[in-house]
Short mmCIF file of C-alpha atoms in Angstrom, two decimals:
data_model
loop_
_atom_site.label_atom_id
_atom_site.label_comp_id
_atom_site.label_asym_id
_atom_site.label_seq_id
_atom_site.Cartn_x
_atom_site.Cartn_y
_atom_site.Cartn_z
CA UNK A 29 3.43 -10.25 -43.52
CA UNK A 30 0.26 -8.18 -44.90
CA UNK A 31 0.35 -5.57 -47.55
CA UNK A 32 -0.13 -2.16 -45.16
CA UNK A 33 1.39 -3.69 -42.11
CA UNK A 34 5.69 -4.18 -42.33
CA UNK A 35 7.18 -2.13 -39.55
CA UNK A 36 5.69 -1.65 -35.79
CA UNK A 37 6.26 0.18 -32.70
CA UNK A 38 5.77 -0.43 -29.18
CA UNK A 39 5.28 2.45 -26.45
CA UNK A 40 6.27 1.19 -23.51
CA UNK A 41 8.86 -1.25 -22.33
CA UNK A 42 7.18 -2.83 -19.25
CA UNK A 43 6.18 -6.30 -19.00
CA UNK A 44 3.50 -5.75 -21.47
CA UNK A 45 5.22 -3.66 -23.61
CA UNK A 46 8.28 -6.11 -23.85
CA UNK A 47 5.63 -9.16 -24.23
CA UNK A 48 4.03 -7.61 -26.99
CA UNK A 49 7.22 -6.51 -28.56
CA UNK A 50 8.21 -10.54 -28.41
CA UNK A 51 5.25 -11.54 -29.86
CA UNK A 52 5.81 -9.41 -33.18
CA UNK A 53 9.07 -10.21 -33.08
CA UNK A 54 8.79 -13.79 -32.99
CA UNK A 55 6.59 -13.32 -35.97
CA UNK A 56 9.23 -12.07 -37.84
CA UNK A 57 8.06 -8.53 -38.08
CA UNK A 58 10.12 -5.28 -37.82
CA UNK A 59 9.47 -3.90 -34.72
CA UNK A 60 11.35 -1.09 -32.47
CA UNK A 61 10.47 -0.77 -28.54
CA UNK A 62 10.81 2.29 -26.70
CA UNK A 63 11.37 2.34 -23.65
CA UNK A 64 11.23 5.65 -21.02
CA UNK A 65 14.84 4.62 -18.95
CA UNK A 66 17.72 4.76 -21.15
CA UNK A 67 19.03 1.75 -19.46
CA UNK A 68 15.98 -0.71 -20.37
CA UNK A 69 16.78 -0.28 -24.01
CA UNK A 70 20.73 -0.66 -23.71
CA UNK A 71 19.99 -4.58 -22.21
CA UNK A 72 17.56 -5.22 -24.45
CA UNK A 73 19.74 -4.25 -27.20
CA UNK A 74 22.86 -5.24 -25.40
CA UNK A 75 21.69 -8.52 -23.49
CA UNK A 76 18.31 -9.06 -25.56
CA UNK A 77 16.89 -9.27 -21.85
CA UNK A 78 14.47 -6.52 -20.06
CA UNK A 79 16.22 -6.73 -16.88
CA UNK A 80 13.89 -4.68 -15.16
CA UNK A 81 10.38 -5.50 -15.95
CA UNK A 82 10.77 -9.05 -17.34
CA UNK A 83 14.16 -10.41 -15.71
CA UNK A 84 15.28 -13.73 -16.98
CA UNK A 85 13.50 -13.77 -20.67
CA UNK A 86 15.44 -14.27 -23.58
CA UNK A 87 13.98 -11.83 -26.15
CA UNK A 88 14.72 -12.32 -29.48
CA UNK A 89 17.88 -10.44 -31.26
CA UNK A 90 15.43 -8.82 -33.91
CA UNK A 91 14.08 -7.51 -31.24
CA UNK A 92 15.78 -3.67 -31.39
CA UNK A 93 14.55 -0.74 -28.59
CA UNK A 94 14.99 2.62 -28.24
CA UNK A 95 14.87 5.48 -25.67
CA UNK A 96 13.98 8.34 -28.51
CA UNK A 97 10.37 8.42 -29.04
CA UNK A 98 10.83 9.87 -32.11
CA UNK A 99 12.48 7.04 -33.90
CA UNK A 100 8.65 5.08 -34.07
CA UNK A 101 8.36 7.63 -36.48
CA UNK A 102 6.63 6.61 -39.75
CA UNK A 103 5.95 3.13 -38.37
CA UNK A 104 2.99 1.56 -40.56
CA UNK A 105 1.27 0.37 -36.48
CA UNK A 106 2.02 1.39 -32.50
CA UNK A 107 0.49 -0.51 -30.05
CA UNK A 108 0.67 2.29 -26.71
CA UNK A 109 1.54 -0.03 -23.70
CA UNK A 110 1.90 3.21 -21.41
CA UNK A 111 0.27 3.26 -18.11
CA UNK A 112 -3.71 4.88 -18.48
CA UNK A 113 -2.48 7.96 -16.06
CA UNK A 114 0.86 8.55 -18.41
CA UNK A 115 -0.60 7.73 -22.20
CA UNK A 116 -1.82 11.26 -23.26
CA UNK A 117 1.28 12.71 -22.09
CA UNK A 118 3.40 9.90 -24.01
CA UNK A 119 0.80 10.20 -27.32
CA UNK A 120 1.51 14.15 -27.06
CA UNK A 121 4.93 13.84 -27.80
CA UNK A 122 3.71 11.67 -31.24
CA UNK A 123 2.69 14.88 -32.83
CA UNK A 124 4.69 15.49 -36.11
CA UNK A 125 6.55 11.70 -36.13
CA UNK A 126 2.99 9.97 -36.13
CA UNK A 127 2.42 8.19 -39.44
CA UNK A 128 -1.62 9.73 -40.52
CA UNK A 129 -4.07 7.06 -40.63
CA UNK A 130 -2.21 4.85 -39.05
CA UNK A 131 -3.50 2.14 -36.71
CA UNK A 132 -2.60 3.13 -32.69
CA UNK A 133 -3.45 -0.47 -30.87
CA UNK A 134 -4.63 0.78 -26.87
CA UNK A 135 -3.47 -1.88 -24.56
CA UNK A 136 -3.41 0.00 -21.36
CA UNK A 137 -6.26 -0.80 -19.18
CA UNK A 138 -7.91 2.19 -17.13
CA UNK A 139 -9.23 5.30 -16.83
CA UNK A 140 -7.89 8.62 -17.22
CA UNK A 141 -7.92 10.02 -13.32
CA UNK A 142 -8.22 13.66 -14.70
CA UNK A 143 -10.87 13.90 -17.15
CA UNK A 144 -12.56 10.26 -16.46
CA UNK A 145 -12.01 9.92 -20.08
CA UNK A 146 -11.27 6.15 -21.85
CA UNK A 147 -8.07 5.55 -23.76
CA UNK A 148 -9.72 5.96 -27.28
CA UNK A 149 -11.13 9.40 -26.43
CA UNK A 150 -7.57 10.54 -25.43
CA UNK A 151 -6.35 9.60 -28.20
CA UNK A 152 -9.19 11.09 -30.63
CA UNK A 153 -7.98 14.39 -28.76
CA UNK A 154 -3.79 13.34 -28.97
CA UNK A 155 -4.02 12.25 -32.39
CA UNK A 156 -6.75 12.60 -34.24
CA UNK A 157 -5.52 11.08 -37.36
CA UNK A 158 -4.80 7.79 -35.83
CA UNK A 159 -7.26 4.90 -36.68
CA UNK A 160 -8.28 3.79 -32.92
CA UNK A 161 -7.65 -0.12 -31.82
CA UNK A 162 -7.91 -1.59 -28.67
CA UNK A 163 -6.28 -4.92 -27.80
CA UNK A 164 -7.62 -6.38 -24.43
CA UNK A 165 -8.32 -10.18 -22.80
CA UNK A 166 -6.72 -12.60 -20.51
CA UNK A 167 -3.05 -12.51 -21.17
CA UNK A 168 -0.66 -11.99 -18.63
CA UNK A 169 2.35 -10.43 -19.99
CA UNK A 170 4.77 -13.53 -19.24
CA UNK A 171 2.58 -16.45 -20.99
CA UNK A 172 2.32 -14.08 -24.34
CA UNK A 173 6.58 -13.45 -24.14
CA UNK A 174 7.09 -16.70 -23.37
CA UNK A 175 4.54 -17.94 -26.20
CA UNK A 176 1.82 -19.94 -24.42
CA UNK A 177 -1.45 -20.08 -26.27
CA UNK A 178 -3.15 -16.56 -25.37
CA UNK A 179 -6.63 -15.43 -26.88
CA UNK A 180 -7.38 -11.71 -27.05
CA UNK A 181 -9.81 -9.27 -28.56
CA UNK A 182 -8.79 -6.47 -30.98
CA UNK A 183 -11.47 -4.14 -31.12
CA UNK A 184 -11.46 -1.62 -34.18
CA UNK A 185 -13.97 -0.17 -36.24
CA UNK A 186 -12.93 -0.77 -39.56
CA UNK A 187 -13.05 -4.57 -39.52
CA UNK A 188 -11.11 -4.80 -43.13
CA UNK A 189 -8.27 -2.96 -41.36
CA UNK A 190 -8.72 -5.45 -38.26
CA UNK A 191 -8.59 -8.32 -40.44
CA UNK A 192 -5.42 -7.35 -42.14
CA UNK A 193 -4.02 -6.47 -38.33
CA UNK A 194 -4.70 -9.47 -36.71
CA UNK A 195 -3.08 -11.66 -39.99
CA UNK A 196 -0.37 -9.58 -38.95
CA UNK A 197 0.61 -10.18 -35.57
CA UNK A 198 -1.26 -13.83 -35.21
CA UNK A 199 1.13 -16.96 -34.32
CA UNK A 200 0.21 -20.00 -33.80
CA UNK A 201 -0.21 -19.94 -29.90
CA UNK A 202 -1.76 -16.24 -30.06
CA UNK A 203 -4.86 -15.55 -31.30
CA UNK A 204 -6.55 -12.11 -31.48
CA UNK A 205 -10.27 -12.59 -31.77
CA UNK A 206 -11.84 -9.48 -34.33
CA UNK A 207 -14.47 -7.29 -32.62
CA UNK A 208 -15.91 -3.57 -33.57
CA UNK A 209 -16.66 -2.64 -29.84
CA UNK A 210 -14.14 -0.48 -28.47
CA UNK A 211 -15.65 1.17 -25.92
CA UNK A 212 -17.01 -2.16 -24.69
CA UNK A 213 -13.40 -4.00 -24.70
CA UNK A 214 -12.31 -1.01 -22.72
CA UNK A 215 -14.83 -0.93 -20.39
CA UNK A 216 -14.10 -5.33 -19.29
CA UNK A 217 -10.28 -4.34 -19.48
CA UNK A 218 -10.77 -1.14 -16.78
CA UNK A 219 -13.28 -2.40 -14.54
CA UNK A 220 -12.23 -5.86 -13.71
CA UNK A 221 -8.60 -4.52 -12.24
CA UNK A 222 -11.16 -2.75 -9.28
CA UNK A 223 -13.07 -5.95 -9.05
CA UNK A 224 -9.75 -8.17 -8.99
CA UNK A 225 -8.71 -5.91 -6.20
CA UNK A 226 -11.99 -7.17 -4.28
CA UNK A 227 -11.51 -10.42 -5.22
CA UNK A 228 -7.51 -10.24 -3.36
CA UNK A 229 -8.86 -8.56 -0.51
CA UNK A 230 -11.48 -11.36 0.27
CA UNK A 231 -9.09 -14.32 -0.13
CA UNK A 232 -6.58 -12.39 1.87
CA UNK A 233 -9.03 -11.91 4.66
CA UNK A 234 -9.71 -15.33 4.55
CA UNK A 235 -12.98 -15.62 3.10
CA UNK A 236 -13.16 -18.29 1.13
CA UNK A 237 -13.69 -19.11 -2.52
CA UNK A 238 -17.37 -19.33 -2.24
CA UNK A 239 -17.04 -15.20 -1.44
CA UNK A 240 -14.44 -14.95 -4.26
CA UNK A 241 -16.68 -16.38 -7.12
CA UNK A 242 -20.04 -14.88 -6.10
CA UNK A 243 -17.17 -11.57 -6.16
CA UNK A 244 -16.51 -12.39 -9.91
CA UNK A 245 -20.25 -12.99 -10.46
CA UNK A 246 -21.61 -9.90 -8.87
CA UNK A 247 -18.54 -7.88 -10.25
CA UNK A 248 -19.51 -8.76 -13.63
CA UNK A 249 -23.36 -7.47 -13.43
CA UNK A 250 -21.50 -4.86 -12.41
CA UNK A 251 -19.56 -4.54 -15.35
CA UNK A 252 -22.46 -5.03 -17.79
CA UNK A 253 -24.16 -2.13 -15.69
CA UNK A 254 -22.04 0.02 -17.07
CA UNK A 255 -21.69 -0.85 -20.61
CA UNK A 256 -25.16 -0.31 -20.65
CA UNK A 257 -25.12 2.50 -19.65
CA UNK A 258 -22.46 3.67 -22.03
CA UNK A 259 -23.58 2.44 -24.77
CA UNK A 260 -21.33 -0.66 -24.99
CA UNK A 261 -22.40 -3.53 -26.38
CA UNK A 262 -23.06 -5.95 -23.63
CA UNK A 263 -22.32 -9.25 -25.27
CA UNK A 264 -18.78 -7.80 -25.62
CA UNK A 265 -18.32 -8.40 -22.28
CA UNK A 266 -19.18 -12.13 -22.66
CA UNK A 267 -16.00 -12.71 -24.37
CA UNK A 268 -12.39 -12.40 -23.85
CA UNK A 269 -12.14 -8.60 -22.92
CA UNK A 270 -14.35 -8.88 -20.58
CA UNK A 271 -15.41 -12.20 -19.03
CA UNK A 272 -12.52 -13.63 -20.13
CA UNK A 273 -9.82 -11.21 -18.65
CA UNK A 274 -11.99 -10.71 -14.87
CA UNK A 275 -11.80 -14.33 -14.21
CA UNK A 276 -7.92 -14.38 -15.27
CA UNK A 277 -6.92 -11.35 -12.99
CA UNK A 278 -9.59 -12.27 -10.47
CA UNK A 279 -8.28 -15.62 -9.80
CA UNK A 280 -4.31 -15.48 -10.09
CA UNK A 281 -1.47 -13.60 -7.73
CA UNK A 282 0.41 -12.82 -10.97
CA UNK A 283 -2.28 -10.59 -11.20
CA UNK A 284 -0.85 -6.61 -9.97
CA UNK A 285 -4.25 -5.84 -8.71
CA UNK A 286 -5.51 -9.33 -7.37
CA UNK A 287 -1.73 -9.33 -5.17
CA UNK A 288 -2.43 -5.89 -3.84
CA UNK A 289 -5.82 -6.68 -2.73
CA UNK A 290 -4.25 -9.95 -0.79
CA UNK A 291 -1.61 -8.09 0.51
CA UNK A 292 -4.77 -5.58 1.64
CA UNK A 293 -6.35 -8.40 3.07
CA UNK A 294 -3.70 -9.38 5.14
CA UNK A 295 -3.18 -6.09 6.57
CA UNK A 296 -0.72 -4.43 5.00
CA UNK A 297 -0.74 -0.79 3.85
CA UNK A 298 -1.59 0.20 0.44
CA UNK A 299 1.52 2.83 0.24
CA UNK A 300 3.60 -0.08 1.48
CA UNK A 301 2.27 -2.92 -1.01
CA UNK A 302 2.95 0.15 -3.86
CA UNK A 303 5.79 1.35 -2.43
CA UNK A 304 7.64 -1.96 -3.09
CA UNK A 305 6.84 -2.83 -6.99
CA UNK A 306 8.84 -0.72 -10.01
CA UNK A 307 4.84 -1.75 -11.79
CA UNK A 308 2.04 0.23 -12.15
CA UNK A 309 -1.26 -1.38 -10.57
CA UNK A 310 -3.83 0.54 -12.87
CA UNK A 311 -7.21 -0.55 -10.73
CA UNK A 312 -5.87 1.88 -7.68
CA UNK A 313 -5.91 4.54 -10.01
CA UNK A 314 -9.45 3.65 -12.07
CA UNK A 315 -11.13 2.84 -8.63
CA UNK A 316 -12.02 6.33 -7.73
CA UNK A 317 -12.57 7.58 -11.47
CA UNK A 318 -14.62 4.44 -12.02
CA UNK A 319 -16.59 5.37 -8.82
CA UNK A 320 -17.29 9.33 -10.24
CA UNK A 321 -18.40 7.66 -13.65
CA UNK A 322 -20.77 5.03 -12.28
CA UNK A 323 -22.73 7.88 -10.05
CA UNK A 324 -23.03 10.30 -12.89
CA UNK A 325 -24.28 7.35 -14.60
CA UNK A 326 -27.09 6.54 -11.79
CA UNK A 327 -25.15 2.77 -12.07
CA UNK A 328 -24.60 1.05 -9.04
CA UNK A 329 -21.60 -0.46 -8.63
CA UNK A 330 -20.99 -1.05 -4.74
CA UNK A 331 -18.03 -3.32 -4.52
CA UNK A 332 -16.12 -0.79 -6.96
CA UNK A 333 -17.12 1.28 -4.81
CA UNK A 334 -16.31 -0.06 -1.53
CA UNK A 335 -12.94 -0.48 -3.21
CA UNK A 336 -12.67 3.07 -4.12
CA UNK A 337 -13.38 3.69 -0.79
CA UNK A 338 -10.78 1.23 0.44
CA UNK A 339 -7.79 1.90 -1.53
CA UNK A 340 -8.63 6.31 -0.91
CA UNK A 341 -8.43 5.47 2.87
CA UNK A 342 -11.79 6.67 4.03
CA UNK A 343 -13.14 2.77 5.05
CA UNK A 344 -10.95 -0.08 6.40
CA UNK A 345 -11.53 -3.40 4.44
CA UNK A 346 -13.37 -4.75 7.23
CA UNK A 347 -15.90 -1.67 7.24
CA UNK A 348 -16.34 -2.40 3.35
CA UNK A 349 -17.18 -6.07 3.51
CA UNK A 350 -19.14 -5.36 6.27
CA UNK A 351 -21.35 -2.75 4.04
CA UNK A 352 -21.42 -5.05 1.25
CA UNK A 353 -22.44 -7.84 3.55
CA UNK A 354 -25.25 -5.73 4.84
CA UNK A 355 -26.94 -4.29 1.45
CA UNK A 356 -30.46 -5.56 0.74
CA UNK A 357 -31.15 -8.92 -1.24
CA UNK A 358 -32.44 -8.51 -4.42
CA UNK A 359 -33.65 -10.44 -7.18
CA UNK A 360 -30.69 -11.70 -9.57
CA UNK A 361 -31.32 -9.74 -13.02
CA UNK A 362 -28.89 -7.70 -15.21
CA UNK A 363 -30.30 -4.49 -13.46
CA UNK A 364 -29.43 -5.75 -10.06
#
């Protein structure tokens, strides 16, 4: 246990939330989980067991949660596990408990639909005060709570202050890799759940895994496209938070977003597929957003965009593979 970092908090009792909330637990940390329904925090404090989002988990007993935002107050970290479309409205209600200078780690993974605004620019806005982390890779929420070796990377700017962090919530079966690059980590963690909803929809449709890799290759020019554009750094998205975490969700049904694009490919509806899960899939949301970014960006990004186009309803999926099967060949550069 490090100097500045004793007690944490966790916003957001989902899979992810809970996982994380394991993970600190495990290492023997203080740490309090809040959780929006009432009834998630009475059986985790009750049964020690998320019965809704992560059914059949032991957590540990040290493991406490709550359903009053308020008690994270003073908390020396947070790590904000809310949805993208739900975290200003969550970091709002931190005004006046929020501990100044204090790190907030971003783990949701998507775009604001309203303002097409990143996570760390709504909460420069939220809380200004906050020191801004962001905590992204392969790691599916069930391997981290269960603790199976998991690499991610925590991206903050102050890399003394990562250091310390990372001693902090390391075990020996996760390891948090140090980077500076937020926008870049946030940019691989947004953008590949669009792409893993391509990569569904082709193996649903029956298209083979020659189709799904040259999806995850082509997805990720698309992906570096962007950071460019940005201002990312592109060899972020080389690593964990970006290479790392598209070929995870690209390539797994335990993926949200790679399931609803099978179920897509197979012909269901989306309302249906969405209709049916108590989860958020964040890449139906960041499809669209992602798609009004790219253009004002002159970045092409055409199987986000056929996705967009796919998931809003105004293309079937066999009008977008069609299109994408139909675009010009081009020489294979990082422009392309």
């Amino acid at each position: 246990m490090t100097e500045h970092f004793k007690t944490f908090g966790v916003i957001g009792a989902g899979a992810w939330g809970t996982a994380i909330a394991q993970l600190l637990a495990r290492n023997g940390q203080s740490v309090l989980l809040w959780a929006l329904e009432p009834e998630v925090a009475d059986a985790i404090n009750t049964h020690h067991e998320n019965t809704v989002f992560l059914p059949g988990l032991p957590l540990k007993p040290a493991l406490r949660a709550t359903a009053n935002l308020g008690d994270l107050a003073g908390l020396d970290a947070l790590f904000c596990v809310t949805p993208a479309q739900h975290t200003r409205a969550t970091l709002t209600r931190l005004e006046g408990w929020f501990k100044p200078l204090a790190p907030v780690v971003l783990c949701s993974k998507g775009i604001e639909l309203s303002t097409g605004k990143f996570m760390t620019q709504v909460l420069a806005e939220e809380l200004p005060d906050a020191i801004p982390a962001v905590m992204s890779g392969p790691s599916f929420a069930i391997d981290v709570a269960k603790g199976l070796p998991t690499a991610v990377t925590l991206a903050i700017a102050d890399a003394a202050r990562g250091a310390e962090l990372i001693e902090a919530i390391s075990t020996p079966t996760f390891r948090p890799y140090l980077g500076t690059d937020l926008l870049g980590a946030e940019i691989g963690g947004a953008v590949k759940n669009v792409l893993a909803i391509a990569c569904g929809i082709a193996l649903g449709k029956g298209l083979g895994r020659s189709a799904h890799a040259a999806l995850i290759a082509r997805g990720y020019a698309e992906m570096t496209r962007l950071a460019l554009a940005l201002g990312a750094d592109p060899e972020t998205l080389t690593g964990l938070s970006g290479l790392g975490d598209l070929v995870l969700t690209c390539s797994s049904e335990t993926s949200r977003n790679m399931s609803l694009g099978l179920a897509l490919g197979k012909g269901e509806a989306l309302a249906d597929v969405l209709g049916s899960r108590n989860c958020v899939t964040e890449g139906v949301a960041t499809a669209s957003v992602l798609r009004q970014l790219a253009r004002r960006r002159g970045v092409e990004m055409p199987i986000c965009e056929a996705v967009a186009a796919v998931v809003e309803g105004t293309i079937t999926v066999d009008e977008a593979i069609v299109a994408l099967l139909a675009r010009p060949v081009t020489t294979e550069t990082a422009s392309t």
